[in-house]
Amino acid sequence: MPEVKEATDSYFADFMRLEREANHFPAWLGELRKKALEEFAEAGFPTTRHEAWRFTNVSRIAETRWCAPETSANGAAASLLDRHAIPGVAARIVFVDGLFAPELSALENLPEGLQVVALRRAQQQPSGDLPGRWIESHLARHAAIGENAFVALNTAFFQDGALIHLAPGTDLKNPVHVLYLRASNGAHTATHPRTLVVTGHQSRGGIIESYVGQTDEACFTNAVTEIAVGEDSSVEHLKLQDEAENAFHVGTVQAVQARSSRFLSHSVSWGAALARHDINAVLAGEGAECTLNGLFQVTGQQHVDHHTCLDHAQPHCSSREYYRGVLDGRSTGVFNGAILVRKDAQKTDAIQSNKNLLLSEDAVINTKPELQILADDVRCTHGATVGQLDSEALFYLRARGIGLEAARHLLIRAFANEVIGRISFAPARQRLAERLLGRLSKGWTSEDSL
Amino acid sequence: MLKIKNLHARAAGKEILKGVDLEVNKGEVHAIMGPNGSGKSTLAQVLAGHAVYEVTEGEILYKGKDLISLAPEDRAREGIFLAFQYPMEIPGVSNMYFLRAALNNIRKHQGVPELDAMDFLSLVREKMKVLDIDEALMSRAVNEGFSGGEKKRNEIFQMAVLEPALAIMDETDSGLDIDALRVVANGVNALRSGDRAIIVVTHYQRLLNYIVPDFVHVLYNGRMVKSGDKELALELEKKGYGWLDEELQENRLYA
Ligand SMILES: Nc1ncnc2c1ncn2[C@@H]1O[C@H](COP(=O)(O)OP(=O)(O)O)[C@@H](O)[C@H]1O
Ligand SMILES: [Mg+2]
């Protein structure tokens, strides 16, 4: 694949320039980044011949010569924030075109036990050290650079991102909101946002990550989020991706769970031109519980791919997975749900479900469970459905006076609400429900909950 | 109010209704009886506008206007209500939301102001009492996880709230114990009035002890073969439907 090699070569030049210009990372991180670049160069961008990328063709990402966005203060970021800020959060940290925007963030009066810092700020400490050993022990330690070229690429190139820490015993009532806004209109810009969440034992908290943008030119977001869920602690994470029709989004969420921890992941993807989400959790301690909850709704020519992996590494863990897709137009979707039950992971209890609603004859979904079970005393079930709106249910609604269009929307909302309803922070649910309505029809105005 | 003339309807290439005639006036209660498979539900669904049934011949006039060309939602807005034999479950949509949307669609069509959540609740509380409906049911998803009896009661509750001009009840009595039957009948009887008409579809006479019909018709193999008053229902109860076969055979032989 010479053309792919060439594609990765240009990244070397970029990397060297970055090293010269911004040599402000601590030595340990510098080493990791160099290794990541080598991994990326070795692997190159995946092609559809790679099993995990069979249905998602990233050649348009591979063939584009991406550059860093120009940072310019503009009103677009403020209006994006207006639209996507969620009320009532504990803290808000905002990045515009990849870089921390303190003037748009709200980081004062944080609740006790919560730390939220911008990676770039953190490195500008006079000592050159990052604030807290937790960063060194966790940053770039969980998302494996050897398995996914995009993770390697992010690790080599990330410039900024949110670092969030919950001290042991902290009980965070409202979530932290991280917003990655794309507002620049430069052509072919790429950002590599990096998020790290670390929670101490017996703590509890929520994180919302929004990837949103309004850009005229094609742009590329390559995100990685690492979440280390401490012993007996509980993390709820919502990744909300809602980018422009010409945007490319590739992102990995990698969680690692300690003993008796709970991780609740939501991925809501309204898509881009192409969006690929890898959502992985390692149940690395006994008695850990994990729920992966997801919704994607795409139309037109959009393509959205969720690859999830639940790695049951220890006994007595349970996982639940609920993914739903709504596809209209000529859009395409992929759901691939891997569950690995390792030899020692006896008494694993895993349930996976993926349901898809095809609203047009041209929409396509590829759904596949991928179970690898090496322990013998386990319960693993999975099921997938692909269907249209239930015509009998539609008739029932119409026979009560509800018009065809409204009845269709009602059933779509009900289908999606199964997923949205699992999000515990009400203002986030409300926001998502409104967005769903907005996407269905501009004429629909009822904002009542179903 | 309703005039059905020589109605033929088919589904999946099979003729089910083979020339049905029926006239229902304001204030009347009609019972349609007949053995399983005779086409009772098909008639009810055709009246509600189910697209799986194709009307191949005949006409239906409702309030003097052609009904067949109306969309199902427009029929409902014009006052037709079908209590389904098998009500649908709609996961993710609460009864409250569903019923208020239905009511407001109908009110809007009639030029009456729509109700907000509070006004709606006070309106339905009354009807809940009559039909012995638990308020908790309102926040549950439509018919989801309901027992057969609960579904039937919910249909009649909807009917009580929507106050249709023409109510069609398809086998509402099946799956109800005697107490529930009484509750449902009370709900229906409360709706009886000089400007409403009710069609009760059943193949048992039992319900008709509580909702006493003005007319009883027998639908048999896609045709109305007999009409009478409530005595006909009692006769059917006693003799079953078998004798109809013989009588029809004779008619054909000696006609
Ligand atoms: N949608 C349909 N497609 C094919 N056949 C149908 C359909 N609906 C009803 N039928 C057939 O028409 C006949 C009458 O059915 P139905 O109207 O349900 O009778 P009843 O309600 O009197 O028991 C039955 O033989 C039934 O199988
Ligand atoms: Mg029937």
Coordinates of C-alpha atoms in Angstrom, one line a residue, chain A residues 390 392-393 395-404 410-411 413-415 417-418 444 446 448-450, chain B residues 45 48-50 72-73 76-77 81-82 84 88 90-94 97-98 100 102 105 143 155 158:
Chain A
D390 CA -44.7 -0.9 13.0
E392 CA -50.1 -1.7 13.1
A393 CA -48.9 0.7 15.8
F395 CA -52.7 2.6 12.4
Y396 CA -53.6 2.5 16.1
L397 CA -52.3 6.0 16.6
R398 CA -54.0 7.3 13.4
A399 CA -57.3 5.6 14.4
R400 CA -57.1 7.9 17.5
G401 CA -56.9 11.0 15.4
I402 CA -53.1 11.4 15.3
G403 CA -51.9 12.3 11.8
L404 CA -49.6 10.1 9.8
L410 CA -44.1 9.7 17.8
L411 CA -42.9 6.2 17.2
R413 CA -39.2 9.4 19.4
A414 CA -40.4 6.5 21.5
F415 CA -37.9 4.2 19.9
N417 CA -36.3 7.6 24.0
E418 CA -35.5 4.1 25.3
W444 CA -43.1 19.7 15.4
S446 CA -44.6 19.9 21.3
D448 CA -43.7 17.5 26.4
S449 CA -42.0 14.4 27.5
L450 CA -43.6 11.2 26.2
Chain B
Q45 CA -61.3 -2.2 10.7
A48 CA -61.7 2.7 11.0
G49 CA -59.8 2.8 7.7
H50 CA -57.2 0.0 8.0
P72 CA -58.0 7.0 9.4
E73 CA -57.0 10.1 11.4
A76 CA -61.3 9.7 14.2
R77 CA -61.4 13.5 14.1
F81 CA -63.8 5.4 17.4
L82 CA -62.8 1.8 17.2
F84 CA -59.7 -2.7 19.0
M88 CA -51.5 -2.3 20.2
I90 CA -46.7 1.3 22.1
P91 CA -43.5 1.1 24.2
G92 CA -42.0 4.5 25.0
V93 CA -45.2 6.5 24.7
S94 CA -47.1 7.1 27.9
Y97 CA -49.2 11.7 26.2
F98 CA -51.0 9.5 23.7
R100 CA -53.9 13.9 25.2
A102 CA -55.5 12.1 20.4
N105 CA -56.1 16.4 17.5
N143 CA -50.9 -1.0 26.8
E155 CA -59.8 1.1 25.2
Q158 CA -60.0 6.2 25.7

